[in-house]
Short mmCIF file of C-alpha atoms in Angstrom, two decimals:
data_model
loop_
_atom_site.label_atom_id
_atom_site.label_comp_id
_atom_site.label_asym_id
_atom_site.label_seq_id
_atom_site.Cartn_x
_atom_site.Cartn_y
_atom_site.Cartn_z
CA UNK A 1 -4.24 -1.04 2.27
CA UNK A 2 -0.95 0.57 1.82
CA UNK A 3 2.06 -1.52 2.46
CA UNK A 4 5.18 -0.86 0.60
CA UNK A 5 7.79 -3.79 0.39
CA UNK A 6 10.90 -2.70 1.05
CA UNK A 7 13.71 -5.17 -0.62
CA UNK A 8 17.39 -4.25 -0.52
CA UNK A 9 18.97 -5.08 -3.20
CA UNK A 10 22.65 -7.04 -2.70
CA UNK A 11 25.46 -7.99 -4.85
CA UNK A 12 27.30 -10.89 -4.64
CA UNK A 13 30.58 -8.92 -2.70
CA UNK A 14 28.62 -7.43 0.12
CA UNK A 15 29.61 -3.97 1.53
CA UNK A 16 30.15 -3.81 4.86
CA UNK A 17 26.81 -2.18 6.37
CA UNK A 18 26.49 -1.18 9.88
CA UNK A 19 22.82 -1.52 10.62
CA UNK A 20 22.86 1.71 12.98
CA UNK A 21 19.62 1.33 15.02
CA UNK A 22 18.24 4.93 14.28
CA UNK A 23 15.03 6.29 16.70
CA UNK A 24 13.87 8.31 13.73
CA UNK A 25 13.40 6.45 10.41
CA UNK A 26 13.33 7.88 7.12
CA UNK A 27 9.58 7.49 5.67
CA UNK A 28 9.32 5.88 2.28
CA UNK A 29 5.55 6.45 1.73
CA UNK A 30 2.85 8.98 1.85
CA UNK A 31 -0.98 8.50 1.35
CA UNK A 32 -2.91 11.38 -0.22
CA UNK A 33 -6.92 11.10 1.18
CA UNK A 34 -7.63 14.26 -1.47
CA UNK A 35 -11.17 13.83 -0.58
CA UNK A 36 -13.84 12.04 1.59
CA UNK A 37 -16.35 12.75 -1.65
CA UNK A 38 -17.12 9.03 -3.40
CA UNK A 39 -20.01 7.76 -5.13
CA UNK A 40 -19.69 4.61 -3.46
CA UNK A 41 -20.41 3.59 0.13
CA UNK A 42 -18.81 0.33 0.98
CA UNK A 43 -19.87 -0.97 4.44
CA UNK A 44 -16.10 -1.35 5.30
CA UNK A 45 -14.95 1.77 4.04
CA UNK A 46 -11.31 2.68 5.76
CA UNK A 47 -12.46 6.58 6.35
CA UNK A 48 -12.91 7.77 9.47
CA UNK A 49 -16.72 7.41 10.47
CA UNK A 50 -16.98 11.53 10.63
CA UNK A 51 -16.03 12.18 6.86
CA UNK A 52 -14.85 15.17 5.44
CA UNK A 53 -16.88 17.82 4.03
CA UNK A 54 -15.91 19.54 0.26
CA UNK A 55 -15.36 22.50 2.33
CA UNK A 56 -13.04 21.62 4.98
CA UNK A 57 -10.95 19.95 1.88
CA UNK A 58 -7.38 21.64 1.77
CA UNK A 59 -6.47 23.16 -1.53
CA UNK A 60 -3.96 22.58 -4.83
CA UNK A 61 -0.91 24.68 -3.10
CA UNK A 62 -1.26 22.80 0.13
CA UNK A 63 -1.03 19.89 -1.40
CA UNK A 64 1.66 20.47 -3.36
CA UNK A 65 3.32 22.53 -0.47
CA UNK A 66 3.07 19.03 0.98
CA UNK A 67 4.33 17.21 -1.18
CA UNK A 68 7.55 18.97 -1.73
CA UNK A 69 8.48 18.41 1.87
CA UNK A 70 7.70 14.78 1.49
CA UNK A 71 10.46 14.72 -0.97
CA UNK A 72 12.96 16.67 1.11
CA UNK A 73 12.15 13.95 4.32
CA UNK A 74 13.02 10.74 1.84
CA UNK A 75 9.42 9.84 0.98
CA UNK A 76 9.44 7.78 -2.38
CA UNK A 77 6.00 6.89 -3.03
CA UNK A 78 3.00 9.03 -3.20
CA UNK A 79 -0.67 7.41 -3.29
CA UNK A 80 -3.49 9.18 -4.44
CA UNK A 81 -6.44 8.15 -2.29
CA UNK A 82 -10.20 8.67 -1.23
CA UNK A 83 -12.87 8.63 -0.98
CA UNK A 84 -13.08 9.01 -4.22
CA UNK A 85 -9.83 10.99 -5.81
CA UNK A 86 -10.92 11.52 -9.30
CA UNK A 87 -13.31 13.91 -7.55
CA UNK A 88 -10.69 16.65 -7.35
CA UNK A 89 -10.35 18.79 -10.37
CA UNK A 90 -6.90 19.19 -9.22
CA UNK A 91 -5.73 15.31 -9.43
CA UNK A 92 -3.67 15.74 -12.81
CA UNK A 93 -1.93 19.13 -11.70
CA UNK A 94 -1.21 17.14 -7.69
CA UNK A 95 0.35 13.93 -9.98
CA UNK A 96 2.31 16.23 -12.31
CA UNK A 97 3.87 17.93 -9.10
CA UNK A 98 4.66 14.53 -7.46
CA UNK A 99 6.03 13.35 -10.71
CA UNK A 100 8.09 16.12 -11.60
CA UNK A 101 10.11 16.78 -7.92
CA UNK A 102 10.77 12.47 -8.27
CA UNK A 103 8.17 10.69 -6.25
CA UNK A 104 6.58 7.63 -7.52
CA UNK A 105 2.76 8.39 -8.03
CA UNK A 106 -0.13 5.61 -7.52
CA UNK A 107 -3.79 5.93 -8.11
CA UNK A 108 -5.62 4.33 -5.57
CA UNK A 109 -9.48 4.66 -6.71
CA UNK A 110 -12.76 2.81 -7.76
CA UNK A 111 -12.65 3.45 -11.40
CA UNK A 112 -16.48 4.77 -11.61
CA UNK A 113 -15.70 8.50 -13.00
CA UNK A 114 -12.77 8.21 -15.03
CA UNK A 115 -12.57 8.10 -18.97
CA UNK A 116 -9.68 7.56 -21.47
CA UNK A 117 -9.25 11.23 -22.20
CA UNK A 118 -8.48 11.63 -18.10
CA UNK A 119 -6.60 8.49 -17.78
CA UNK A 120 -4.68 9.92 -20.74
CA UNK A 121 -3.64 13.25 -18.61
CA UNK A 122 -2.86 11.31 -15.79
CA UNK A 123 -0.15 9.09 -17.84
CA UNK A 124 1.04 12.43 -19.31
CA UNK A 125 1.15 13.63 -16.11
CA UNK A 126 3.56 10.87 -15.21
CA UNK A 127 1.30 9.04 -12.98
CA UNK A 128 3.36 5.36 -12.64
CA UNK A 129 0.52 2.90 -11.31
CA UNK A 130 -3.15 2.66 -10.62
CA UNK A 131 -5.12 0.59 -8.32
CA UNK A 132 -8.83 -0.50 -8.90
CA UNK A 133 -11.15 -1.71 -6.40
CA UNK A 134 -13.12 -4.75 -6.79
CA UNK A 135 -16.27 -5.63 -4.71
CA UNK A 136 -16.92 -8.61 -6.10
CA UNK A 137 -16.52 -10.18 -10.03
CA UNK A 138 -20.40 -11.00 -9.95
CA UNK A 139 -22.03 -7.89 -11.21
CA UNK A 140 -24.64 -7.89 -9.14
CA UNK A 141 -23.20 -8.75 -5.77
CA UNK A 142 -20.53 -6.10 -6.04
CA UNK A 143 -22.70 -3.43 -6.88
CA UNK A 144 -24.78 -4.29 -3.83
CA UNK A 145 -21.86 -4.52 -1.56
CA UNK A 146 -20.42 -0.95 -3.01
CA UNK A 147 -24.41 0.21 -2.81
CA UNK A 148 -23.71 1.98 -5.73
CA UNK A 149 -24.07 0.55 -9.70
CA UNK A 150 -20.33 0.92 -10.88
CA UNK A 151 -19.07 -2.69 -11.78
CA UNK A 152 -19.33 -2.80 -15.74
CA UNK A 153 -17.79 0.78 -15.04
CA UNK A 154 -15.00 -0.37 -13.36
CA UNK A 155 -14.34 -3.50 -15.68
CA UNK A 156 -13.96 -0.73 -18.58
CA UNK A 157 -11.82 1.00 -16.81
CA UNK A 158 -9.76 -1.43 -15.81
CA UNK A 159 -9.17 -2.29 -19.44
CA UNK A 160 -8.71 1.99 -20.72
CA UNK A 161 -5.73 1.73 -17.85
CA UNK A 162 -4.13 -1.00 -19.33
CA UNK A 163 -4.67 0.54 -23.00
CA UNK A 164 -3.57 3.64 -22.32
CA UNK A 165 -0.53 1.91 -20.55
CA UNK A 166 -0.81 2.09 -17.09
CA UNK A 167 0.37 -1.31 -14.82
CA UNK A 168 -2.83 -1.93 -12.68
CA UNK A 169 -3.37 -3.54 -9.64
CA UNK A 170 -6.80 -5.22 -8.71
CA UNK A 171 -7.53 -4.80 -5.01
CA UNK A 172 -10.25 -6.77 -3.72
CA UNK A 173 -11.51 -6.83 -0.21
CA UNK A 174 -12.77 -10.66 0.29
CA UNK A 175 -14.84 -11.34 3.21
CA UNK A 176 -18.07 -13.55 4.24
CA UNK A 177 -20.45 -12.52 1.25
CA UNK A 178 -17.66 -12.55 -1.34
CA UNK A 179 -15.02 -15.09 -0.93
CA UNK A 180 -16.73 -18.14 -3.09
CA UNK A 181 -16.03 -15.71 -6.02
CA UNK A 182 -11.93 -15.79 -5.43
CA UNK A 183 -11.09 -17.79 -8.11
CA UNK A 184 -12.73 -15.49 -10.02
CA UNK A 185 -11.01 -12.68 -9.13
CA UNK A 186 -8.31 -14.49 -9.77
CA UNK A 187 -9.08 -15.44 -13.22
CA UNK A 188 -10.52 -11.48 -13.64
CA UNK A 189 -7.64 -10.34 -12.60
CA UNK A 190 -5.81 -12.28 -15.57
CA UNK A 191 -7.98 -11.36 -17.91
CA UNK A 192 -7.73 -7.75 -17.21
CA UNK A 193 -3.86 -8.12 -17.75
CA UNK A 194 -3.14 -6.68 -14.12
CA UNK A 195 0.12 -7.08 -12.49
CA UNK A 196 -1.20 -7.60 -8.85
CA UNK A 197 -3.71 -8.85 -7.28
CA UNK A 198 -4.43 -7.80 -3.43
CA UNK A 199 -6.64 -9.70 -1.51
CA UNK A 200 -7.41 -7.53 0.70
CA UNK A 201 -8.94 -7.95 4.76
CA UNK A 202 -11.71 -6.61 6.04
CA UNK A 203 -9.68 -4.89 9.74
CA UNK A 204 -12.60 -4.08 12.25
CA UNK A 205 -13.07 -0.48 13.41
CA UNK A 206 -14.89 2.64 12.03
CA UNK A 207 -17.37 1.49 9.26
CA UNK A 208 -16.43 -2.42 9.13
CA UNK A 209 -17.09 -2.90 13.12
CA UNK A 210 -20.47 -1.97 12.53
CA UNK A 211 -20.40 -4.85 10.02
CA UNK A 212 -18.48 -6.86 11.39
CA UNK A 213 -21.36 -10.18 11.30
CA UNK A 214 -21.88 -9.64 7.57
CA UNK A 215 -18.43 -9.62 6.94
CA UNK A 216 -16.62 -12.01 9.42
CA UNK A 217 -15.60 -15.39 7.23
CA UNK A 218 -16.18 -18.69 8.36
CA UNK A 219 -12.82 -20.96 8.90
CA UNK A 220 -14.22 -23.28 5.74
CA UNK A 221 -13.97 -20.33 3.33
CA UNK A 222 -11.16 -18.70 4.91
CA UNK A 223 -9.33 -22.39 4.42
CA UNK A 224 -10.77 -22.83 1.14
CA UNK A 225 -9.15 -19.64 0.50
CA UNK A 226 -5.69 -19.85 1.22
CA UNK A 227 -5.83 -23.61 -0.61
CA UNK A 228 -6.82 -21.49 -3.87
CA UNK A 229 -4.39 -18.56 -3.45
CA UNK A 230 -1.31 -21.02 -2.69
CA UNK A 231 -2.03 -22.90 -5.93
CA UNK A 232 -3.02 -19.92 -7.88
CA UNK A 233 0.30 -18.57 -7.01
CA UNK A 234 2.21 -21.43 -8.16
CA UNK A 235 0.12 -21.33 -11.56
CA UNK A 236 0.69 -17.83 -11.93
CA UNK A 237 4.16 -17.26 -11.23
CA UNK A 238 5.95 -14.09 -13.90
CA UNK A 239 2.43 -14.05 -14.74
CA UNK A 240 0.16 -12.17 -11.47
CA UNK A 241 1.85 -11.97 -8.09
CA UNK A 242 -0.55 -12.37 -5.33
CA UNK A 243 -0.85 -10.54 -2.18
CA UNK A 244 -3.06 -12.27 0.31
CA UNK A 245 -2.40 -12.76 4.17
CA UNK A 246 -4.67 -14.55 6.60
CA UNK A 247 -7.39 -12.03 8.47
CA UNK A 248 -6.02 -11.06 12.08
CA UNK A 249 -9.05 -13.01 13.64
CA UNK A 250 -7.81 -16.43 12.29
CA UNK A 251 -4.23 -15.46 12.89
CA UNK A 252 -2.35 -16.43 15.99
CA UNK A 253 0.13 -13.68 15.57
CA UNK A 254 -0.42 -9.71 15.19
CA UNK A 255 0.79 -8.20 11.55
CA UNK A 256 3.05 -5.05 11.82
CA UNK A 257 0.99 -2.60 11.02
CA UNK A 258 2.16 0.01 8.11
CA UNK A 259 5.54 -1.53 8.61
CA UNK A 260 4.93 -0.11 12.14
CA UNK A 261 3.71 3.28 13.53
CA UNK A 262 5.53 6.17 12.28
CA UNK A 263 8.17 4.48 10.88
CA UNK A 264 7.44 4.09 7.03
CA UNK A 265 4.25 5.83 6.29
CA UNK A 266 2.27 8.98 7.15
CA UNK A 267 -1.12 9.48 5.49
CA UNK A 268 -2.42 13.40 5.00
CA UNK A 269 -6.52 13.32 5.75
CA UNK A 270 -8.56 15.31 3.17
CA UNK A 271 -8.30 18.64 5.76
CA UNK A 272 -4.74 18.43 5.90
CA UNK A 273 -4.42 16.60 9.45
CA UNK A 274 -1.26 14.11 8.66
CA UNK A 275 -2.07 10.78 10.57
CA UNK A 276 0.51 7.69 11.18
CA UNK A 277 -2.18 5.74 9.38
CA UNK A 278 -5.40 6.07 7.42
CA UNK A 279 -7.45 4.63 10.49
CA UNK A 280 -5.83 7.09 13.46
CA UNK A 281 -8.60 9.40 13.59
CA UNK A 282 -10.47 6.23 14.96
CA UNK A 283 -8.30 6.82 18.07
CA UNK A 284 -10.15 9.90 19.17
CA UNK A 285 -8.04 10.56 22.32
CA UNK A 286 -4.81 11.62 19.54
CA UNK A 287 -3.96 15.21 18.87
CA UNK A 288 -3.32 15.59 14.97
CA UNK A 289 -1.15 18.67 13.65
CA UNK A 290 -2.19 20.04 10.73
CA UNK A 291 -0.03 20.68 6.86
CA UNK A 292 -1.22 24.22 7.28
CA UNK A 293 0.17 24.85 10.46
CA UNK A 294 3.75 22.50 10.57
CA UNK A 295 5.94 21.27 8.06
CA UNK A 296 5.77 17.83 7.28
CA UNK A 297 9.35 17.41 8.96
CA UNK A 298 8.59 19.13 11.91
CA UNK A 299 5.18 16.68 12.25
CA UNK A 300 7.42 13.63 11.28
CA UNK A 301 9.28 14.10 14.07
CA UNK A 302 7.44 15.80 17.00
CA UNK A 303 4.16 15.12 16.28
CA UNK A 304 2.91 13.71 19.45
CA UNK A 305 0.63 11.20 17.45
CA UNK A 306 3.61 9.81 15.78
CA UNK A 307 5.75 9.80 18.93
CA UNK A 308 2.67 8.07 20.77
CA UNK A 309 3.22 5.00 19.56
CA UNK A 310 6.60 5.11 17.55
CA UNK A 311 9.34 2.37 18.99
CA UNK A 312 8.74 -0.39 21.81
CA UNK A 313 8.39 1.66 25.24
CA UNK A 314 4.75 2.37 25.14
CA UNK A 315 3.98 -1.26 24.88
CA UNK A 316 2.82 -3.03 27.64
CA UNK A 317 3.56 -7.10 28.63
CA UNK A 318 3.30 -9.50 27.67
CA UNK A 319 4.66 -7.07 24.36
CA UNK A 320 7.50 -5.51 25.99
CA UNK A 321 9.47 -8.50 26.92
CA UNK A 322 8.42 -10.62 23.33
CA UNK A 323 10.85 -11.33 21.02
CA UNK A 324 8.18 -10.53 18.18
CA UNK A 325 7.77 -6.67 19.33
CA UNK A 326 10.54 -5.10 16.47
CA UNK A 327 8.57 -7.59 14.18
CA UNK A 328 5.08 -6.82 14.53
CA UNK A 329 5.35 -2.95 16.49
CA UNK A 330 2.64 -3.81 18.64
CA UNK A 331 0.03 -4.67 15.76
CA UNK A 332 -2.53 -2.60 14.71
CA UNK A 333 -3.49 0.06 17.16
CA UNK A 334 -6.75 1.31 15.77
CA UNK A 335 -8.41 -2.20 16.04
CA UNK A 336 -7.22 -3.06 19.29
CA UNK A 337 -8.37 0.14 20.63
CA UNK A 338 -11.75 -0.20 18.85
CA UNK A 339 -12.45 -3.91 19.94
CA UNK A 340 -10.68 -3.51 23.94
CA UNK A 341 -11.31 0.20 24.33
CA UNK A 342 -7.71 -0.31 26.21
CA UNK A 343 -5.37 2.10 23.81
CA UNK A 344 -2.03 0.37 25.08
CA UNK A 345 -4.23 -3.44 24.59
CA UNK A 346 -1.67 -5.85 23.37
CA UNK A 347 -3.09 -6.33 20.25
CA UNK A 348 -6.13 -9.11 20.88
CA UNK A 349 -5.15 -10.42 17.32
CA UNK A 350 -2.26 -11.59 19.67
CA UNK A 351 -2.70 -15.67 21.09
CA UNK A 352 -0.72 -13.77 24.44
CA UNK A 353 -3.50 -10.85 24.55
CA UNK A 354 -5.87 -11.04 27.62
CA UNK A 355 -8.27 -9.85 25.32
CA UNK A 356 -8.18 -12.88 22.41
CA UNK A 357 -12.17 -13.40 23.51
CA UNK A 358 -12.70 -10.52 21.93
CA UNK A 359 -12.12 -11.88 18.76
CA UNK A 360 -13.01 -15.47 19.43
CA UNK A 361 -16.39 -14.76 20.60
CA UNK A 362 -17.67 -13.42 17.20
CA UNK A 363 -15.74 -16.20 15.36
CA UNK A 364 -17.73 -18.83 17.44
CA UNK A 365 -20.92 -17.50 15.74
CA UNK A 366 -19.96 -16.99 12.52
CA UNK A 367 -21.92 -19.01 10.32
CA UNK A 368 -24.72 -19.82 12.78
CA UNK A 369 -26.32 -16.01 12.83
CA UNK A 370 -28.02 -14.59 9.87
CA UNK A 371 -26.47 -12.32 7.49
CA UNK A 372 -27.57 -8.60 8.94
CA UNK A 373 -28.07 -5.93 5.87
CA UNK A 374 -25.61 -3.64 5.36
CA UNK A 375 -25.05 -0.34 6.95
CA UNK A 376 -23.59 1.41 4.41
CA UNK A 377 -20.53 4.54 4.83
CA UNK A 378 -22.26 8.02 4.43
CA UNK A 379 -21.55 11.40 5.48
CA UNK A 380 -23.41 12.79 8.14
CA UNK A 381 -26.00 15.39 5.98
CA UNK A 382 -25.82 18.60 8.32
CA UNK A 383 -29.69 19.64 9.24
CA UNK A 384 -30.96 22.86 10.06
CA UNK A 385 -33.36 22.47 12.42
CA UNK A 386 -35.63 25.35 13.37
CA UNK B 1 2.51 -9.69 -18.70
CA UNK B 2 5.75 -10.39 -17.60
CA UNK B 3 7.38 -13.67 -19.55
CA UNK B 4 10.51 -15.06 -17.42
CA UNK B 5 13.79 -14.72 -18.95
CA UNK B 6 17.42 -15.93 -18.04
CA UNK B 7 19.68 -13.23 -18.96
CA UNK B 8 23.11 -13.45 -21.15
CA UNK B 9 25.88 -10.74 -21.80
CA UNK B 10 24.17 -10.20 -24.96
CA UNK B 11 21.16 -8.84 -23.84
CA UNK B 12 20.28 -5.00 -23.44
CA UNK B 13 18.22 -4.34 -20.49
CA UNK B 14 16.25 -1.50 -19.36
CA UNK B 15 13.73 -0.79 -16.72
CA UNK B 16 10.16 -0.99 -17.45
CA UNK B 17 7.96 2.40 -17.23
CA UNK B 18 6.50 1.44 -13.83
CA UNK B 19 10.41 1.03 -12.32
CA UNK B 20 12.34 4.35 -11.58
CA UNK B 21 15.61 4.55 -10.53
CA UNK B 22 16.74 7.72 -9.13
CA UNK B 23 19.23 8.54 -6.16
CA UNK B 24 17.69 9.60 -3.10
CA UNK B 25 19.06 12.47 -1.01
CA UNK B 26 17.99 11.39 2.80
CA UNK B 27 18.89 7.93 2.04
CA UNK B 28 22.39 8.32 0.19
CA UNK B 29 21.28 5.45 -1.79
CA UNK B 30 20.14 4.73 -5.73
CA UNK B 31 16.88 2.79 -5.30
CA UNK B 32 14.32 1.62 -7.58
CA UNK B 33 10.65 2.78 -7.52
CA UNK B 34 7.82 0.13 -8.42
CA UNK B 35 4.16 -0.36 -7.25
CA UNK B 36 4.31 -0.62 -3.61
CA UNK B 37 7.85 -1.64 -3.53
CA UNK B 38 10.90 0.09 -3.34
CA UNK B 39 14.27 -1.28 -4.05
CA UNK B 40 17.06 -0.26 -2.02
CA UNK B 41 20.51 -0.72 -3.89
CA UNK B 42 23.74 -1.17 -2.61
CA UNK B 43 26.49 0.42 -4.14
CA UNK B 44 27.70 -1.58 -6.97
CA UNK B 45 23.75 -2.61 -7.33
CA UNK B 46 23.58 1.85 -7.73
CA UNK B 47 26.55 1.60 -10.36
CA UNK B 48 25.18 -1.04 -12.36
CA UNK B 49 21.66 0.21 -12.44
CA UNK B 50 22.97 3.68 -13.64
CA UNK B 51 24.28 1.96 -16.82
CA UNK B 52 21.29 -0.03 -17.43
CA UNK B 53 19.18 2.06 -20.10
CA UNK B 54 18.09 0.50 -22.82
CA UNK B 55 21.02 0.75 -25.53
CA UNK B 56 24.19 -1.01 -23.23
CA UNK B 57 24.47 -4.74 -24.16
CA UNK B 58 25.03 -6.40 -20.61
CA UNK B 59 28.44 -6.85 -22.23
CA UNK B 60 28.96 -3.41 -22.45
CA UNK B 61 27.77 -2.27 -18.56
CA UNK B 62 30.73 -5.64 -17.59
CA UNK B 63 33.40 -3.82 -19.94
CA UNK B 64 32.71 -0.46 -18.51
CA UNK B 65 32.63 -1.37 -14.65
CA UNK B 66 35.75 -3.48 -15.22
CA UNK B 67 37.47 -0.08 -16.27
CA UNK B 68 36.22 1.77 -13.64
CA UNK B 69 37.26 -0.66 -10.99
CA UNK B 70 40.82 -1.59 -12.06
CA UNK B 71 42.12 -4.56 -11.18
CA UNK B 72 38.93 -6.60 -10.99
CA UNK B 73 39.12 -9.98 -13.05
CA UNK B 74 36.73 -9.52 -15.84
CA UNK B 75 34.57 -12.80 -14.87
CA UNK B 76 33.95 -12.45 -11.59
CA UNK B 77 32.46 -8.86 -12.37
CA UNK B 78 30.32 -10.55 -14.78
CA UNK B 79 29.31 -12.97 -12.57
CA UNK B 80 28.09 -10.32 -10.06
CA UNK B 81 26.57 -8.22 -12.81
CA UNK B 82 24.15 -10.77 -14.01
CA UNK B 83 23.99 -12.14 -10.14
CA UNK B 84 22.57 -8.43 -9.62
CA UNK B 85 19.90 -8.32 -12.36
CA UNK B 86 18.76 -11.64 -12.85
CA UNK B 87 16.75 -11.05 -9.77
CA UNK B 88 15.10 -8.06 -10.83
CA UNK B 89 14.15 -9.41 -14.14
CA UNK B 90 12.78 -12.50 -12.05
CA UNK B 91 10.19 -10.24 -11.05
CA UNK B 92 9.32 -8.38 -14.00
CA UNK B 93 11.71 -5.45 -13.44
CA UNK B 94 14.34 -5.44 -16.07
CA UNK B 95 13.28 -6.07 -19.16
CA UNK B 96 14.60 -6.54 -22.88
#
């Protein structure tokens, strides 16, 4: 979801730069989930499988409590997530803060309850970038994938971002039931006069696992894919970069996952629990500190859910004596948890991993099973039961 | 839309809205803020960028660098200068 590119910039006479291998890296990026609340209920949702309640949300001054200190440990970026984030009142007040002590503020949200009068604070606000989600360009499809009627919605709102004057990014998960309709994305995304498209993967734990036949792509479309992208990009060049990377199942390799565990990124749930990534509540076995209770710099650096799998030494072989392990960190540790049960599994993503059946068996019946129905993202409704 | 250009000493660039340049504390370093990127400059990249804001001809940022740093020949500091930005405006973040 959240990757940040990080590109040093060089002139021609080089300074000399000692790359000083530091344990503790400064963070460049953190990723607000304001709220659990969202009118939509994608099948392969990133939140955590218990969501939030309203109640348990933290409030304004914790927020911006948290933000502050984000600044004062080098974080750059701030994203402004979900569920839903347009949900909180507060969202305007949360991107003026960010804005005004110098971080770089990004909307990340589905564009269903916004209107030009908001989108109008926001930019006032100094809000520098939204993202909209896409579930599909057909109308029809993508409001049956979302299970919620928001696509013209989102289409209008694409367009009020870029009138008001907003860049935009169009982030589109593509999977099994969606990715004939990339080149139409492609061209949508275009039309709408966005800067970036993401082509985003469907990564299999929490919601998505339960999913995971109606999502998996066969190797045709997956093929057919990349042909499209690769030309598309070509086509496109100064006009719509294109992020896209093959799925982990068809990969041979792992991906470093947010640039790698506590290195670059730390996401703050909508309680205040601050997580190495959006996913780590999947790994149940993890102690989480809490905004209320730490500072953000204290959490950065002793958290024990950041130390758990910060650097190399946790890994296990074949990992620990690869040449790949400062490239990928061990891949992504909520999936390979999820699909081995194994927290220290080399990722299975991996062609090395004693677990890669785990992975191949589903792909060997992709295509040949029937499409299950959905099961869609909901929070649990709490029952009194006398 | 960004259109491609080749920059020339003529031209007065600035940074588009969505790129920020500010220095940052725990880094020691100017960078550049765009969607999910971050550019980290070195330290003639810093001085240059500090210059660049919308009413310095290209011309202008060469002259004033080549005062600062004495003894420099004139063209080879233009030759970094535009080595420096023509990048950036490659991809949409210096603009005209």
């Amino acid at each position: 979801m959240t990757k940040i590119k990080v590109e040093k910039q060089r002139t021609e006479q080089k300074i000399s730069f000692h790359n000083v291998k530091e344990k503790l890296q400064i963070p460049y990026a953190v990723l607000c989930e304001l709220t659990h609340r969202c009118p939509l209920s994608c099948p392969y949702c990133s939140n955590p499988v218990e969501l939030e309640m309203k109640s348990r949300e933290i409030d304004t001054e914790t927020w911006k409590k948290a933000l502050s200190e984000a600044v004062k440990i080098g974080i750059l970026q701030a994203h402004f997530s979900g569920g839903e984030p347009t949900s909180r009142k507060d969202l305007e007040e949360l991107v003026q803060h960010a804005s005004s002590i110098g971080l770089y503020t990004n909307l990340i949200t589905s564009g269903v309850l916004i209107n030009e009068e908001r989108l109008k604070k926001l930019y006032d606000a100094g809000l520098d970038h939204v993202q909209v989600s896409f579930q599909d360009t057909d109308p029809e499809n993508s409001n049956r994938i979302a299970g919620y009627k928001g696509h013209e919605k989102k289409l209008h709102t694409a367009k009020l971002i870029r009138k008001v004057g907003l860049p935009l990014t169009v982030n589109a998960v593509m999977h099994r039931q969606n990715l004939h309709n990339l080149k139409s994305m492609i061209d949508m995304a275009v039309e709408l006069d966005a800067e970036r498209l993401e082509v985003a993967q469907v990564q299999y734990y929490g919601w998505a696992l339960k999913n995971q036949t109606a999502f998996l792509p066969t190797r045709e479309q997956l093929d057919t894919a990349t042909e499209i992208v690769e030309e598309a990009r070509i086509r496109l060049k100064g006009v719509l970069a294109i992020d896209y990377v093959v799925p982990d199942y068809y990969a041979r390799k792992p991906k470093s996952c947010m640039g790698g565990w506590g290195r670059q990124f730390l996401n703050i749930s909508p309680a205040g629990k601050v997580l190495p990534c959006h996913a780590a509540e999947s790994l149940d076995f993890l102690n989480f500190d809490n905004i209320k209770d730490n500072s953000l710099s204290w959490i950065w650096e002793h958290s024990e859910s950041f130390n758990r799998f910060r650097g190399t030494s946790w890994m296990p072989e074949p990992c620990q004596s690869c040449d790949r392990k400062e490239i990928d960190w061990g891949g992504c540790r909520c999936q390979a948890f999820a699909l081995t049960g194994d927290q220290n599994a080399t990722d299975p993503t991996c062609e090395l991993s004693p677990y890669r059946h785990v992975l191949d068996e589903p792909l060997a019946n992709v295509g040949k099973e029937d499409i299950p129905d959905f099961i869609y993202r909901k929070i649990k409704v709490q029952r009194n039961i006398n | 839309m960004t259109i491609l250009l080749t920059l020339i000493e003529e031209n007065v660039p600035k940074l588009p809205r969505h790129a920020k340049l500010r220095f940052d504390e725990a880094r020691k370093k100017w960078i550049i803020n765009a969607p999910e990127r971050v550019f980290e400059l070195d330290e003639i990249a810093g001085e240059v960028m500090q210059l660049v804001n919308g009413k310095s001809s290209i011309s202008v940022i060469i002259d004033v660098l080549v005062k600062k740093f004495k003894g420099a020949p004139r063209d080879i500091i233009a030759k970094d200068v535009l080595a420096m930005l023509q990048p950036l405006a490659d991809k949409g973040f210096i603009i005209l």
